[in-house]
Amino acid sequence: YIMTLKTDNRLHSLDFIRGISLISMILFHTAWDLSYIYNVKILQTMGIYAYIWQQSICITFILLSGFCFSLSKNGLKRGITVFIAGGIVTAVTLIFMRQSAVVFGILTFIGSAMLICSLLKKSLSKLNPAVFLTISLLLFILTKDINKGNLGFYGLRFLNIPNIFYKNIFTSFLGFPDSSFSSTDYFSLFPWFFLFLSGYFL
């Protein structure tokens, strides 16, 4: 029933899902602050469930971002705005929280994905949604663990990736972080771009 709600040309189902995700994100970050700043060990006692909670939030947000982008008429402008916001977060954290700096965080990723899809939107609109939703999801599953040096999905390894790909800041942006790279919020272009595309084709 919720998925059918639509008034004034607005899909309220999207607002509903986004609202639930925002509440979940606020609760998670509150728990993170209590756990790692105030030493109230909430997430530590949750074990693997804390990781599942965190992943559910980012997966939902990225899928929603791709979904909403397909409905947007000014994706390029919004992409630039979100990308700049991500750059501001990076700059502020590098200056004031260097040990906990955010480099290539969620805003930088979503802004990048929106900019790329804005350039490709005419081509993407000609593709079969069902076929490329399937392809995008499969590519996301295949590349989910490339940050860790292998093709795989949540610990299920398919193939190791040569170290030569993990070289510098640019490869870190793509999804191949070098040994010196560090970020408290890291969403590389791949594999997450495939999830964004999944939302778009969905």
Short mmCIF file of C-alpha atoms in Angstrom, two decimals:
data_model
loop_
_atom_site.label_atom_id
_atom_site.label_comp_id
_atom_site.label_asym_id
_atom_site.label_seq_id
_atom_site.Cartn_x
_atom_site.Cartn_y
_atom_site.Cartn_z
CA TYR A 1 0.00 0.00 0.00
CA ILE A 2 2.76 2.44 0.94
CA MET A 3 4.44 2.00 -2.47
CA THR A 4 1.29 3.35 -4.18
CA LEU A 5 1.12 6.61 -2.26
CA LYS A 6 1.49 9.53 -4.67
CA THR A 7 0.16 13.07 -4.42
CA ASP A 8 1.21 16.34 -6.02
CA ASN A 9 3.57 14.44 -8.36
CA ARG A 10 5.60 13.20 -5.38
CA LEU A 11 6.20 9.56 -4.50
CA HIS A 12 5.70 9.57 -0.76
CA SER A 13 6.86 5.96 -0.58
CA LEU A 14 10.37 7.23 -1.35
CA ASP A 15 10.10 9.82 1.42
CA PHE A 16 8.90 7.09 3.79
CA ILE A 17 11.85 4.78 3.02
CA ARG A 18 14.29 7.70 3.13
CA GLY A 19 12.89 8.80 6.49
CA ILE A 20 13.29 5.32 7.97
CA SER A 21 16.86 5.19 6.64
CA LEU A 22 17.67 8.60 8.10
CA ILE A 23 16.37 7.56 11.52
CA SER A 24 18.43 4.38 11.31
CA MET A 25 21.51 6.37 10.31
CA ILE A 26 21.08 8.83 13.19
CA LEU A 27 20.70 5.96 15.65
CA PHE A 28 23.75 4.16 14.24
CA HIS A 29 25.98 7.24 14.42
CA THR A 30 24.75 7.95 17.94
CA ALA A 31 25.72 4.40 18.87
CA TRP A 32 29.09 4.88 17.09
CA ASP A 33 29.83 8.08 19.03
CA LEU A 34 28.90 6.43 22.31
CA SER A 35 30.98 3.37 21.46
CA TYR A 36 34.17 4.96 20.15
CA ILE A 37 34.21 8.43 21.71
CA TYR A 38 32.54 7.90 25.10
CA ASN A 39 33.58 4.24 25.50
CA VAL A 40 30.03 2.98 25.98
CA LYS A 41 30.54 -0.28 24.12
CA ILE A 42 27.27 -0.61 22.23
CA LEU A 43 28.43 -1.58 18.73
CA GLN A 44 31.23 -3.75 20.07
CA THR A 45 28.74 -5.95 21.91
CA MET A 46 26.57 -6.26 18.78
CA GLY A 47 29.34 -8.00 16.83
CA ILE A 48 28.48 -8.80 13.21
CA TYR A 49 25.03 -7.25 13.64
CA ALA A 50 26.58 -3.78 13.91
CA TYR A 51 28.20 -4.30 10.51
CA ILE A 52 24.93 -5.58 9.02
CA TRP A 53 23.14 -2.52 10.44
CA GLN A 54 25.74 -0.15 8.93
CA GLN A 55 25.63 -1.88 5.55
CA SER A 56 21.82 -1.84 5.44
CA ILE A 57 21.88 1.94 5.80
CA CYS A 58 24.41 2.65 3.05
CA ILE A 59 22.90 0.09 0.65
CA THR A 60 19.44 1.62 1.08
CA PHE A 61 20.72 5.17 0.61
CA ILE A 62 22.70 4.35 -2.53
CA LEU A 63 19.84 2.37 -4.09
CA LEU A 64 17.47 5.26 -3.31
CA SER A 65 19.92 7.77 -4.78
CA GLY A 66 20.05 5.88 -8.06
CA PHE A 67 16.27 5.40 -8.05
CA CYS A 68 15.63 9.11 -7.44
CA PHE A 69 18.22 10.14 -10.01
CA SER A 70 16.17 8.40 -12.70
CA LEU A 71 13.26 10.70 -11.79
CA SER A 72 15.33 13.88 -11.52
CA LYS A 73 15.27 16.63 -14.14
CA ASN A 74 18.34 18.43 -12.84
CA GLY A 75 20.67 15.59 -11.89
CA LEU A 76 23.77 17.42 -13.09
CA LYS A 77 23.14 20.43 -10.85
CA ARG A 78 22.36 18.21 -7.86
CA GLY A 79 25.41 16.08 -8.59
CA ILE A 80 27.67 19.13 -8.52
CA THR A 81 26.08 20.31 -5.25
CA VAL A 82 26.48 16.92 -3.54
CA PHE A 83 30.05 16.52 -4.82
CA ILE A 84 31.01 19.96 -3.48
CA ALA A 85 29.39 19.09 -0.13
CA GLY A 86 31.55 15.96 -0.04
CA GLY A 87 34.63 18.06 -0.75
CA ILE A 88 33.75 20.40 2.12
CA VAL A 89 33.42 17.45 4.51
CA THR A 90 36.83 16.19 3.39
CA ALA A 91 38.46 19.61 3.79
CA VAL A 92 36.96 20.25 7.25
CA THR A 93 37.90 16.82 8.59
CA LEU A 94 41.43 17.04 7.18
CA ILE A 95 41.91 20.40 8.94
CA PHE A 96 40.20 19.72 12.27
CA MET A 97 40.05 15.90 12.56
CA ARG A 98 43.06 14.68 10.64
CA GLN A 99 43.18 11.33 12.47
CA SER A 100 39.52 10.76 11.57
CA ALA A 101 39.42 12.44 8.16
CA VAL A 102 36.74 11.55 5.64
CA VAL A 103 38.25 10.99 2.19
CA PHE A 104 35.98 9.76 -0.60
CA GLY A 105 33.00 9.56 1.73
CA ILE A 106 29.37 8.89 0.86
CA LEU A 107 28.65 12.42 -0.41
CA THR A 108 31.68 12.43 -2.72
CA PHE A 109 30.60 9.07 -4.09
CA ILE A 110 26.94 9.98 -4.66
CA GLY A 111 27.97 13.29 -6.27
CA SER A 112 30.39 11.44 -8.55
CA ALA A 113 27.77 8.83 -9.50
CA MET A 114 25.23 11.54 -10.31
CA LEU A 115 27.73 13.45 -12.45
CA ILE A 116 28.72 10.33 -14.40
CA CYS A 117 25.11 9.29 -14.93
CA SER A 118 24.18 12.83 -16.01
CA LEU A 119 26.74 12.57 -18.80
CA LEU A 120 25.48 9.09 -19.75
CA LYS A 121 21.75 9.61 -19.14
CA LYS A 122 20.70 9.57 -22.81
CA SER A 123 22.56 6.32 -23.38
CA LEU A 124 21.32 4.78 -20.13
CA SER A 125 17.70 5.62 -20.97
CA LYS A 126 17.94 3.46 -24.12
CA LEU A 127 18.97 0.31 -22.23
CA ASN A 128 16.59 -2.44 -21.17
CA PRO A 129 15.97 -1.77 -17.44
CA ALA A 130 15.36 -5.39 -16.40
CA VAL A 131 18.45 -6.70 -18.20
CA PHE A 132 20.77 -3.98 -16.92
CA LEU A 133 19.35 -4.11 -13.40
CA THR A 134 20.42 -7.75 -13.36
CA ILE A 135 23.84 -6.94 -14.85
CA SER A 136 24.41 -4.09 -12.39
CA LEU A 137 23.50 -6.25 -9.38
CA LEU A 138 25.79 -9.06 -10.59
CA LEU A 139 28.67 -6.61 -11.07
CA PHE A 140 28.07 -5.22 -7.57
CA ILE A 141 28.20 -8.72 -6.11
CA LEU A 142 31.33 -9.56 -8.13
CA THR A 143 33.21 -6.41 -7.08
CA LYS A 144 31.89 -5.82 -3.56
CA ASP A 145 35.22 -6.70 -1.90
CA ILE A 146 37.67 -5.05 -4.33
CA ASN A 147 38.69 -2.62 -1.56
CA LYS A 148 40.11 -5.68 0.21
CA GLY A 149 42.13 -6.91 -2.76
CA ASN A 150 39.84 -9.44 -4.34
CA LEU A 151 36.74 -9.99 -6.39
CA GLY A 152 34.12 -11.27 -4.01
CA PHE A 153 31.04 -10.56 -1.94
CA TYR A 154 31.12 -10.04 1.84
CA GLY A 155 34.04 -12.39 2.40
CA LEU A 156 33.20 -14.88 -0.34
CA ARG A 157 36.32 -14.73 -2.53
CA PHE A 158 36.18 -15.28 -6.28
CA LEU A 159 39.59 -14.03 -7.45
CA ASN A 160 42.55 -12.10 -6.03
CA ILE A 161 43.38 -8.75 -7.67
CA PRO A 162 47.09 -7.96 -8.38
CA ASN A 163 48.65 -5.36 -6.06
CA ILE A 164 49.67 -3.27 -9.07
CA PHE A 165 46.13 -1.83 -9.17
CA TYR A 166 46.44 -0.43 -5.61
CA LYS A 167 48.82 2.46 -6.28
CA ASN A 168 47.74 5.99 -5.39
CA ILE A 169 44.97 8.41 -4.44
CA PHE A 170 43.28 8.07 -7.84
CA THR A 171 43.13 4.27 -7.65
CA SER A 172 41.81 4.70 -4.08
CA PHE A 173 38.96 6.80 -5.49
CA LEU A 174 38.18 4.06 -8.03
CA GLY A 175 38.16 1.32 -5.39
CA PHE A 176 41.77 0.16 -5.20
CA PRO A 177 43.16 1.87 -2.05
CA ASP A 178 46.94 1.93 -1.64
CA SER A 179 48.50 0.81 1.63
CA SER A 180 48.76 4.37 3.00
CA PHE A 181 45.13 5.32 2.31
CA SER A 182 42.92 6.00 5.32
CA SER A 183 39.36 7.28 5.71
CA THR A 184 36.70 6.95 8.39
CA ASP A 185 33.96 6.96 5.73
CA TYR A 186 35.07 5.33 2.47
CA PHE A 187 32.78 4.76 -0.51
CA SER A 188 34.88 4.24 -3.62
CA LEU A 189 33.40 4.56 -7.11
CA PHE A 190 33.45 0.79 -7.47
CA PRO A 191 31.72 -1.34 -6.34
CA TRP A 192 29.12 1.20 -5.20
CA PHE A 193 28.52 2.69 -8.65
CA PHE A 194 27.01 -0.63 -9.71
CA LEU A 195 24.56 -0.41 -6.80
CA PHE A 196 23.69 3.17 -7.79
CA LEU A 197 23.01 1.93 -11.33
CA SER A 198 20.87 -0.85 -9.88
CA GLY A 199 18.69 1.78 -8.24
CA TYR A 200 18.53 3.73 -11.50
CA PHE A 201 17.40 0.72 -13.55
CA LEU A 202 15.03 -0.40 -10.78
#
